[in-house]
Amino acid sequence: MEIDSKRVIELLTAADDVLILTHKNPDGDTLGCAVALWHVLTAMGKRAAVINGQPIPKRYDLLFEGLEMPEFEPKFIVAVDVADNKLLGSKLDALYGDKVDLCIDHHATNVNYAKETFLNGDDCAAALTLYRIFAEMGAEITPAVANALYTGISTDTGCFRYSSVTSEAYRVAADLIDCGADNARINVAMFETKPFAYYDMLSEVLSGMRTFCDGRVIVFKVTNEMFEKTGATPDDCDAIAAMSRQFEGALCGITMKEKANGGFKFSLRTHEPLNAAELCAEFGGGGHMRAAGCDADAGKEEEVLSKLVGLIEEELK
Amino acid sequence: MEIDSKRVIELLTAADDVLILTHKNPDGDTLGCAVALWHVLTAMGKRAAVINGQPIPKRYDLLFEGLEMPEFEPKFIVAVDVADNKLLGSKLDALYGDKVDLCIDHHATNVNYAKETFLNGDDCAAALTLYRIFAEMGAEITPAVANALYTGISTDTGCFRYSSVTSEAYRVAADLIDCGADNARINVAMFETKPFAYYDMLSEVLSGMRTFCDGRVIVFKVTNEMFEKTGATPDDCDAIAAMSRQFEGALCGITMKEKANGGFKFSLRTHEPLNAAELCAEFGGGGHMRAAGCDADAGKEEEVLSKLVGLIEEELK
């Protein structure tokens, strides 16, 4: 059920022993929202804990500095920036997927799995959606909350670069900086720090890249063999995926990333007029208009690629 | 002579037939300021023209769409974002270097070559400095002015990423978007569009990179041979230079770019505690704390590199 901000505030105010769930392959938006909410709930005298089904990439350590998560039997479960219970990952989905009391999200593709959902599909980041809730609640934006929300907005917009960024997002960023967000440090950690292995992987990917539709579609393929050779992590690949639509004249970048089981995760990045979420929906995936993903079973990746390129060719006609 | 904003407004109000000078290797800030000033002066009924001593990279075409520069004998000469008359390039320097009536700039290293200089060395972009002047003048921020100023701020901050970005810069960006700046289009053109040749050059550069001081200094070398092989332009290299300080643990990235005459242009990008402007000043160069440059004569580039690395080693002790 979709709810309004007033109801979110009622729920958060009444809740205690709050478990905050984040999505798999955690990014700065899901983690930033979770940590910001943790601080606000904790400041209200409640017990709260943030969990994720996977190890959290090191660059997000700054969000968790000095935090200790209490242990308790959850009485209220919130998911932030999680569009589908499947995105919790199999472990957390099995435990909590059908027990989420409240979901706060900005994915227009949200499948409405939670008991109550607060959704703003126009927001460039769930952290912006959450900021408005905090503002309406009158919650104090401490430097820690500001850091977490700034991280969410900054990372989900390629540092204020994407078409989703409105003047409101810039103004909220300004307010967060005035509340103590350390934008310089956050942006260095999120955007200006990449492992040497990332660059090795980038070299590999560039040398194997393919183009389709007269250079309007760029395809990067990342195999497990390349992961082993370079030592890069799947997380390193996300930044490489963003690069796939930056070629002059390209309208779609496709990054095919092999998973441990031999299947492939496809990440699409598009420019107008291509809708990444709609393209991925054809293969059971989803996401945003300009960035979305879908999966291909082991051995089926080239078939999925070929169908996808066919769809894009149709669209561009 | 350094002047205040009131005096700048007096000068601009009294001026006519205004020639607006930009720096060589033109970037979004010098061009954005020049175009914004052109629009404001033209709207005041004055004749104005923007010039640059070099061809302007294609991605800035959007700033000049539909503009026609009148021809006239200049009665007032303004330089924007130009810290030193030498940075006008030899042609414009010879013609106008000692005749600049007004310089509006944000480089703390400005050499005070103009008759009157309005400088704010703390600003992340000269476009921010100029925006404040416009605000004080009550100049109308049309969509064209907003696009030009947004381009200046966005490009000089790596799209709001660098440590120089204040909450004011975010707020000004928000205001410019509300005045009609097309942030999505600008950022795609400035950051999300790179020629195929850029990626070929990137592959070359990565495979030849060197590290010093236990990985705290990264060195990229770009030779004329590499330019020929890949078809990349010096402008393509600027984006690669920014990448040089993004290696985990690196505090300084040095990009050595060969010039047509066989000399090298060094571009330094640093993290705390290294001051790029101070390091480059040792070799007759200058710039900002986190991004600066200097030159090396043909055949001397490895000697300059070795001295530079020695200085950095000392600093880091």
XYZ file of C-alpha atoms in Angstrom:
634
model
C 0.000 0.000 0.000
C 1.332 3.422 -0.898
C 1.286 5.910 1.934
C 1.970 9.620 2.391
C 4.736 11.305 4.385
C 2.451 11.939 7.361
C 1.867 8.203 7.723
C 5.634 7.513 7.439
C 6.230 9.888 10.328
C 3.482 8.198 12.390
C 5.054 4.801 11.735
C 8.599 5.925 12.554
C 7.474 7.755 15.675
C 5.586 4.713 16.996
C 8.258 2.158 16.056
C 10.930 0.616 18.247
C 13.572 -2.077 17.824
C 13.818 -1.131 14.190
C 15.695 -3.290 11.737
C 16.828 -1.311 8.684
C 17.352 -3.374 5.539
C 19.509 -2.349 2.573
C 19.782 -3.849 -0.906
C 22.374 -6.311 -2.151
C 25.421 -4.934 -3.979
C 25.000 -2.053 -1.543
C 25.540 1.446 -2.895
C 25.856 4.846 -1.268
C 22.143 5.558 -1.459
C 20.851 2.463 0.325
C 23.630 2.667 2.936
C 23.389 6.442 3.310
C 19.621 6.240 3.894
C 20.020 3.393 6.358
C 22.707 5.133 8.392
C 20.842 8.459 8.370
C 17.671 6.733 9.561
C 19.650 4.842 12.203
C 20.969 8.129 13.617
C 17.566 9.791 13.640
C 15.846 6.805 15.301
C 18.670 6.403 17.822
C 18.462 10.120 18.680
C 14.747 9.506 19.357
C 15.761 6.958 22.001
C 14.908 3.881 19.949
C 16.993 0.802 19.260
C 17.859 0.401 15.606
C 20.270 -1.650 13.512
C 21.333 -1.555 9.870
C 22.001 -4.815 8.081
C 23.051 -5.962 4.649
C 23.291 -9.498 3.316
C 26.745 -8.910 1.834
C 30.077 -7.419 2.832
C 29.996 -3.637 2.522
C 32.643 -2.114 0.213
C 35.430 -0.395 2.113
C 34.778 3.065 0.724
C 31.563 3.242 2.767
C 33.457 2.721 6.033
C 33.245 6.435 6.705
C 29.474 6.142 7.136
C 29.831 3.530 9.848
C 32.711 5.100 11.811
C 32.099 4.754 15.540
C 28.664 3.151 15.121
C 27.696 0.122 17.141
C 24.668 -1.822 16.094
C 22.694 -3.203 19.073
C 21.271 -6.722 18.907
C 17.553 -7.209 19.407
C 14.501 -9.030 18.130
C 13.112 -6.611 15.516
C 9.627 -5.242 16.133
C 9.545 -3.037 13.049
C 11.297 -3.594 9.727
C 12.139 -0.798 7.298
C 13.730 -1.216 3.872
C 15.386 1.821 2.278
C 16.081 2.184 -1.446
C 15.009 -1.451 -1.972
C 12.658 -1.727 -4.970
C 11.979 -5.460 -4.684
C 12.293 -7.949 -1.832
C 14.476 -10.068 -4.131
C 17.024 -7.251 -4.060
C 17.555 -7.933 -0.367
C 19.559 -10.944 -1.477
C 18.433 -14.509 -0.883
C 19.427 -14.644 2.797
C 17.661 -11.473 3.933
C 14.780 -12.088 1.551
C 14.138 -15.497 3.129
C 14.287 -14.021 6.626
C 12.446 -10.730 6.136
C 11.213 -10.399 2.529
C 7.542 -10.819 3.465
C 7.811 -9.002 6.805
C 8.864 -5.499 5.730
C 6.605 -2.998 7.511
C 7.765 0.109 5.678
C 9.673 0.744 2.498
C 11.044 4.197 1.637
C 12.145 4.287 -1.988
C 12.629 6.287 -5.181
C 12.448 3.479 -7.773
C 9.387 3.906 -9.984
C 9.650 0.136 -10.538
C 9.063 -0.660 -6.831
C 7.032 -3.892 -6.683
C 5.125 -2.918 -3.545
C 6.322 -5.872 -1.477
C 6.228 -4.001 1.847
C 3.139 -3.605 4.019
C 3.366 0.171 3.490
C 5.465 1.969 0.884
C 6.472 5.602 0.617
C 7.638 6.162 -2.919
C 8.779 9.151 -4.880
C 9.807 7.879 -8.289
C 10.942 11.328 -9.440
C 13.657 11.694 -6.832
C 17.253 11.293 -7.965
C 18.058 9.430 -4.736
C 16.132 7.808 -1.896
C 18.244 10.025 0.370
C 16.390 13.027 -1.062
C 13.051 11.315 -0.359
C 14.202 10.607 3.195
C 15.560 14.145 3.701
C 12.080 15.559 3.079
C 10.641 13.162 5.679
C 13.255 14.298 8.195
C 12.530 17.945 7.396
C 8.800 17.370 7.930
C 9.503 15.517 11.204
C 11.774 18.295 12.393
C 14.539 15.738 12.938
C 17.919 17.243 13.727
C 20.309 16.979 10.790
C 23.515 16.281 12.687
C 26.825 16.117 10.790
C 26.527 12.297 10.768
C 23.018 12.429 9.273
C 24.179 15.070 6.784
C 27.149 12.941 5.727
C 24.927 9.911 5.197
C 22.270 11.746 3.178
C 24.855 13.651 1.136
C 26.531 10.336 0.313
C 23.216 8.955 -0.899
C 22.446 11.886 -3.189
C 25.977 12.254 -4.457
C 26.536 8.586 -5.283
C 23.136 8.019 -6.905
C 23.677 10.972 -9.255
C 27.295 10.392 -10.284
C 28.030 13.431 -8.115
C 25.190 15.672 -9.330
C 25.812 14.816 -12.931
C 22.780 12.855 -14.117
C 19.635 14.154 -15.751
C 17.650 13.200 -12.649
C 19.227 16.015 -10.601
C 16.885 18.915 -9.876
C 17.601 22.303 -8.349
C 16.049 20.924 -5.158
C 18.756 18.254 -4.975
C 21.443 20.948 -5.243
C 19.730 22.999 -2.559
C 19.434 19.997 -0.241
C 23.135 19.282 -0.808
C 23.914 22.882 0.173
C 21.801 22.524 3.335
C 23.521 19.238 4.199
C 26.951 20.866 3.802
C 25.820 23.680 6.083
C 24.708 21.015 8.589
C 28.233 19.585 8.552
C 28.415 17.131 5.643
C 32.053 16.765 4.659
C 31.445 16.819 0.905
C 35.136 16.973 0.043
C 36.008 13.843 2.009
C 32.934 11.939 0.848
C 33.547 12.690 -2.822
C 37.208 11.721 -2.598
C 36.206 8.388 -1.045
C 33.319 7.750 -3.456
C 34.687 9.048 -6.754
C 38.357 9.878 -6.493
C 39.669 6.680 -4.981
C 39.923 3.546 -7.050
C 42.060 0.483 -6.392
C 44.930 -0.240 -8.754
C 42.985 -3.391 -9.665
C 40.183 -1.202 -11.006
C 42.516 0.308 -13.581
C 43.851 -3.114 -14.540
C 40.257 -4.217 -15.090
C 39.536 -1.063 -17.081
C 42.436 -1.841 -19.410
C 41.099 -5.377 -19.904
C 37.540 -4.198 -20.532
C 38.535 -1.498 -23.001
C 40.651 -3.861 -25.027
C 37.727 -6.307 -25.365
C 34.894 -3.843 -25.929
C 32.400 -4.334 -28.783
C 30.163 -1.874 -30.586
C 26.770 -2.389 -32.246
C 24.301 -0.202 -34.184
C 27.056 1.954 -35.722
C 28.654 2.756 -32.399
C 25.387 3.694 -30.719
C 25.612 0.627 -28.461
C 28.804 -0.109 -26.541
C 29.254 -3.506 -24.879
C 31.696 -4.273 -22.080
C 32.055 -7.884 -20.996
C 33.596 -8.727 -17.654
C 34.347 -12.386 -17.035
C 35.337 -14.293 -13.912
C 38.681 -14.916 -15.571
C 39.215 -11.148 -15.786
C 38.265 -10.796 -12.128
C 40.857 -13.398 -11.199
C 43.547 -11.888 -13.389
C 43.114 -8.308 -12.131
C 41.906 -8.792 -8.572
C 39.101 -6.298 -9.231
C 35.790 -6.685 -7.377
C 32.261 -6.584 -8.797
C 31.971 -3.218 -7.053
C 34.932 -1.901 -9.098
C 32.937 -2.808 -12.171
C 30.072 -0.489 -11.353
C 32.243 2.529 -12.116
C 33.317 0.890 -15.353
C 29.661 0.319 -16.267
C 29.018 4.063 -15.931
C 31.742 4.647 -18.524
C 29.975 2.483 -21.101
C 27.583 5.220 -22.247
C 30.225 7.968 -22.357
C 31.452 7.207 -25.861
C 30.699 10.012 -28.297
C 27.554 9.096 -30.215
C 26.680 6.142 -27.966
C 23.099 5.982 -26.700
C 23.388 2.789 -24.690
C 26.188 1.190 -22.735
C 25.799 -2.450 -21.744
C 28.075 -4.045 -19.185
C 27.810 -7.826 -18.930
C 29.302 -8.955 -15.640
C 29.806 -12.653 -14.993
C 28.546 -13.928 -11.659
C 30.121 -16.663 -9.561
C 27.572 -19.182 -10.912
C 28.454 -18.375 -14.538
C 25.301 -16.327 -15.163
C 25.620 -12.688 -16.181
C 24.315 -9.480 -14.681
C 23.574 -6.889 -17.380
C 23.873 -3.204 -16.454
C 22.397 -0.744 -18.914
C 23.172 2.971 -19.054
C 21.274 4.987 -21.616
C 20.807 8.427 -23.095
C 17.551 9.717 -24.608
C 15.462 8.271 -26.178
C 16.319 4.866 -24.712
C 14.576 3.813 -21.512
C 16.897 1.451 -19.624
C 14.191 0.265 -17.189
C 11.812 -0.660 -20.035
C 14.536 -2.480 -21.953
C 15.545 -4.467 -18.867
C 11.926 -5.228 -17.994
C 11.796 -7.336 -21.176
C 14.245 -9.678 -19.464
C 12.729 -9.603 -15.985
C 14.872 -6.757 -14.689
C 14.260 -3.121 -13.780
C 15.647 0.119 -12.460
C 15.595 3.687 -13.677
C 15.093 5.339 -17.065
C 18.823 5.931 -17.535
C 20.294 3.076 -15.483
C 18.810 -0.378 -15.050
C 19.773 -4.039 -14.903
C 18.691 -7.578 -15.688
C 20.118 -11.075 -15.460
C 20.995 -13.798 -17.958
C 21.404 -17.454 -17.087
C 24.754 -19.128 -17.639
C 25.298 -19.767 -21.328
C 22.414 -17.516 -22.344
C 24.253 -14.191 -22.095
C 25.045 -13.771 -25.790
C 21.461 -14.647 -26.698
C 20.140 -12.035 -24.256
C 22.637 -9.511 -25.598
C 21.580 -10.158 -29.150
C 17.868 -9.765 -28.283
C 18.618 -6.590 -26.353
C 20.578 -5.089 -29.234
C 17.674 -6.032 -31.538
C 15.215 -4.178 -29.278
C 17.454 -1.124 -29.201
C 17.800 -1.210 -32.991
C 13.984 -1.235 -33.256
C 13.670 1.676 -30.810
C 16.196 3.771 -32.694
C 14.549 3.262 -36.074
C 45.486 46.962 -8.726
C 42.897 44.891 -6.853
C 39.425 46.355 -6.870
C 36.081 45.598 -5.211
C 32.830 44.474 -6.796
C 31.401 48.015 -6.798
C 34.265 49.187 -8.982
C 33.790 46.195 -11.333
C 30.173 47.212 -11.814
C 31.183 50.827 -12.463
C 33.674 49.681 -15.095
C 31.264 47.292 -16.814
C 28.465 49.856 -16.786
C 30.675 52.535 -18.356
C 32.349 50.237 -20.894
C 31.496 49.749 -24.558
C 33.000 47.815 -27.455
C 34.210 45.223 -24.987
C 36.649 42.544 -26.012
C 36.464 39.513 -23.722
C 39.634 37.421 -23.526
C 39.831 33.785 -22.436
C 42.828 31.623 -21.592
C 44.611 29.178 -23.887
C 43.639 25.517 -23.686
C 40.188 26.948 -23.014
C 38.054 25.226 -20.407
C 34.421 25.538 -19.390
C 35.128 28.182 -16.777
C 36.939 30.722 -18.966
C 34.466 30.158 -21.829
C 31.425 30.066 -19.566
C 32.412 33.360 -17.929
C 33.135 34.974 -21.278
C 29.834 33.908 -22.824
C 27.854 34.898 -19.731
C 29.502 38.317 -19.690
C 28.893 38.679 -23.431
C 25.163 38.085 -22.916
C 24.918 40.514 -20.009
C 26.824 43.274 -21.826
C 24.880 42.710 -25.029
C 21.606 42.906 -23.098
C 22.828 46.290 -21.790
C 23.022 47.477 -25.416
C 26.812 47.273 -25.701
C 28.916 45.646 -28.380
C 30.990 42.774 -27.073
C 32.996 39.897 -28.519
C 34.613 36.800 -27.014
C 37.922 35.616 -28.416
C 40.373 32.827 -27.788
C 43.770 32.297 -29.368
C 43.075 28.619 -30.099
C 40.332 26.464 -31.585
C 37.611 25.814 -29.027
C 36.901 22.136 -28.260
C 33.667 20.928 -29.789
C 31.950 20.104 -26.526
C 31.680 23.834 -25.778
C 29.690 24.464 -28.962
C 26.504 24.536 -26.927
C 27.652 27.763 -25.260
C 28.075 29.517 -28.583
C 24.889 28.297 -30.294
C 23.288 31.137 -32.229
C 25.805 33.752 -31.087
C 27.325 36.160 -33.554
C 30.343 38.134 -32.488
C 30.372 41.677 -33.911
C 33.623 43.163 -35.195
C 34.870 46.416 -33.722
C 37.936 48.216 -32.450
C 37.928 47.341 -28.728
C 37.620 50.237 -26.306
C 37.642 48.074 -23.169
C 39.352 44.750 -22.648
C 38.282 42.210 -20.021
C 40.011 38.907 -19.260
C 38.042 36.237 -17.410
C 39.609 33.334 -15.504
C 43.039 34.327 -16.866
C 45.640 34.335 -14.061
C 48.576 35.540 -16.154
C 48.810 37.392 -19.462
C 51.059 34.558 -20.705
C 48.045 32.267 -20.402
C 46.356 34.237 -23.184
C 48.682 32.398 -25.556
C 51.486 34.128 -27.454
C 49.236 35.659 -30.118
C 46.690 37.288 -27.814
C 49.378 38.135 -25.269
C 51.350 40.065 -27.906
C 48.212 41.916 -29.011
C 46.512 42.579 -25.683
C 48.655 41.264 -22.800
C 49.566 44.743 -21.533
C 46.231 46.353 -22.401
C 43.794 44.398 -20.236
C 41.579 46.905 -18.434
C 39.827 44.463 -16.144
C 40.503 40.916 -15.023
C 37.894 38.866 -13.174
C 39.489 35.762 -11.719
C 39.564 33.129 -8.975
C 43.230 32.046 -9.162
C 45.069 32.970 -5.971
C 48.212 32.950 -8.128
C 46.956 35.804 -10.378
C 50.004 37.915 -11.323
C 48.094 41.200 -11.420
C 48.860 41.942 -15.052
C 45.597 43.831 -15.695
C 45.049 47.506 -14.924
C 42.359 46.486 -12.438
C 41.759 43.013 -11.044
C 38.788 41.577 -9.206
C 39.953 38.399 -7.551
C 38.362 35.888 -5.236
C 40.937 33.166 -4.694
C 38.550 31.102 -2.548
C 35.980 30.585 -5.276
C 35.811 27.155 -6.888
C 35.223 28.780 -10.292
C 35.501 32.250 -11.817
C 31.878 31.722 -12.858
C 30.919 31.865 -9.176
C 32.875 35.122 -8.778
C 31.094 36.522 -11.825
C 27.677 35.315 -10.665
C 28.003 37.426 -7.535
C 28.843 40.472 -9.656
C 25.772 39.863 -11.799
C 23.617 39.426 -8.705
C 24.908 42.718 -7.281
C 24.315 44.452 -10.626
C 20.813 43.057 -10.831
C 21.644 41.601 -14.263
C 18.992 39.280 -15.641
C 20.082 35.647 -15.497
C 18.584 34.432 -18.769
C 18.741 30.730 -19.643
C 21.807 31.459 -21.826
C 23.617 33.221 -18.968
C 22.586 30.440 -16.595
C 23.914 27.763 -18.973
C 27.230 29.565 -19.322
C 27.748 30.116 -15.591
C 26.606 26.591 -14.707
C 29.109 25.226 -17.236
C 31.876 27.242 -15.575
C 31.125 26.024 -12.070
C 30.440 22.454 -13.094
C 33.575 22.004 -15.209
C 35.947 23.697 -12.764
C 34.797 21.436 -9.936
C 34.708 18.080 -11.740
C 30.925 18.430 -11.466
C 30.723 19.556 -7.826
C 33.208 16.973 -6.701
C 36.312 18.846 -5.582
C 37.197 20.082 -2.107
C 36.812 23.683 -3.321
C 33.020 23.343 -3.598
C 31.088 25.208 -0.910
C 27.409 25.146 -0.065
C 27.188 28.534 -1.828
C 28.322 26.899 -5.084
C 25.554 24.281 -4.750
C 23.010 27.008 -4.031
C 24.130 29.067 -7.008
C 23.859 25.958 -9.191
C 20.295 25.477 -7.940
C 19.466 29.110 -8.746
C 20.996 28.769 -12.225
C 18.905 25.659 -12.894
C 15.817 27.558 -11.783
C 16.825 30.327 -14.224
C 16.873 27.782 -17.021
C 20.329 26.168 -17.028
C 20.036 22.796 -18.732
C 22.245 20.923 -16.268
C 21.481 17.510 -17.752
C 22.532 18.492 -21.252
C 25.601 20.396 -20.085
C 26.861 17.555 -17.918
C 26.370 14.992 -20.657
C 28.390 17.182 -23.029
C 31.109 17.999 -20.504
C 31.493 14.724 -18.632
C 29.588 11.931 -20.292
C 30.813 12.275 -23.845
C 34.302 11.204 -24.773
C 35.637 10.371 -28.221
C 36.620 6.785 -28.938
C 40.177 8.162 -29.311
C 40.083 9.195 -25.645
C 39.620 5.589 -24.581
C 42.387 4.427 -26.890
C 44.654 7.007 -25.297
C 43.531 5.912 -21.833
C 44.545 2.323 -22.608
C 47.968 3.535 -23.786
C 48.488 5.743 -20.754
C 47.460 3.084 -18.246
C 49.770 0.502 -19.741
C 52.737 2.890 -19.445
C 52.023 4.405 -16.044
C 54.730 4.642 -13.386
C 54.527 4.915 -9.609
C 56.889 6.585 -7.125
C 57.055 6.994 -3.336
C 55.389 3.623 -2.654
C 52.430 4.340 -4.902
C 51.773 7.775 -3.453
C 52.820 9.408 -6.720
C 51.358 8.244 -10.032
C 52.911 9.371 -13.296
C 51.193 9.315 -16.687
C 53.286 10.198 -19.724
C 51.595 11.196 -22.973
C 53.855 11.490 -25.984
C 53.296 12.931 -29.449
C 53.669 9.392 -30.762
C 50.714 8.341 -28.604
C 48.694 11.296 -29.906
C 49.397 10.202 -33.466
C 48.621 6.555 -32.782
C 45.291 7.186 -31.044
C 44.066 10.404 -32.661
C 43.357 11.824 -29.184
C 43.650 15.582 -28.625
C 45.456 17.433 -25.807
C 41.978 18.271 -24.545
C 41.179 14.544 -24.240
C 44.205 14.307 -21.989
C 42.849 16.711 -19.414
C 40.270 14.161 -18.346
C 42.981 11.535 -18.130
C 45.074 13.873 -15.955
C 42.193 14.073 -13.475
C 42.332 10.299 -13.173
C 45.970 10.342 -12.102
C 45.219 11.101 -8.451
C 42.360 8.621 -8.149
C 44.496 5.599 -7.355
C 43.929 4.310 -3.840
C 46.666 5.687 -1.600
C 47.962 8.151 -4.203
C 48.474 11.727 -3.008
C 49.749 13.178 -6.256
C 49.044 12.444 -9.903
C 51.428 13.848 -12.472
C 50.539 13.886 -16.157
C 53.400 14.755 -18.497
C 51.991 15.794 -21.846
C 54.339 16.310 -24.771
C 53.859 19.530 -26.720
C 54.350 19.986 -30.453
C 57.827 21.452 -29.842
C 58.941 18.427 -27.817
C 58.670 20.191 -24.467
C 56.314 18.819 -21.810
C 53.407 20.311 -19.945
C 53.125 18.871 -16.428
C 49.666 18.718 -14.824
C 49.605 18.001 -11.112
C 46.550 16.830 -9.176
C 46.997 16.420 -5.435
C 45.307 15.407 -2.234
C 46.148 16.807 1.213
C 48.795 17.658 2.360
C 50.341 18.363 -1.041
C 49.907 21.834 -2.524
C 49.983 21.526 -6.314
C 50.383 25.291 -6.904
C 53.406 25.484 -4.581
C 55.033 22.445 -6.146
C 54.565 23.830 -9.661
C 55.767 27.278 -8.611
C 59.205 25.704 -8.071
C 59.294 25.173 -11.825
C 57.797 28.494 -12.876
C 54.221 27.240 -13.017
C 51.110 27.812 -10.944
C 47.437 27.105 -10.446
C 45.357 25.931 -7.513
C 46.099 23.985 -4.332
C 44.768 20.728 -5.774
C 45.385 21.245 -9.510
C 48.280 23.131 -11.051
C 50.722 22.957 -13.940
C 54.235 23.798 -15.089
C 56.372 23.304 -18.178
C 59.585 21.451 -18.957
C 61.803 22.163 -21.938
C 62.372 19.445 -24.508
C 64.759 16.834 -23.166
C 64.461 18.114 -19.590
C 61.181 16.417 -18.697
C 62.650 13.456 -16.813
C 64.942 15.783 -14.871
C 61.975 17.971 -13.888
C 59.997 14.862 -12.959
C 62.783 13.567 -10.796
C 63.145 16.915 -8.976
C 59.383 17.107 -8.512
C 59.223 13.609 -7.053
C 62.125 14.554 -4.764
C 60.206 17.601 -3.505
C 57.109 15.504 -2.887
C 59.165 12.909 -1.021
C 60.517 15.687 1.229
C 57.009 17.068 1.832
C 55.653 13.671 2.791
C 58.432 12.922 5.269
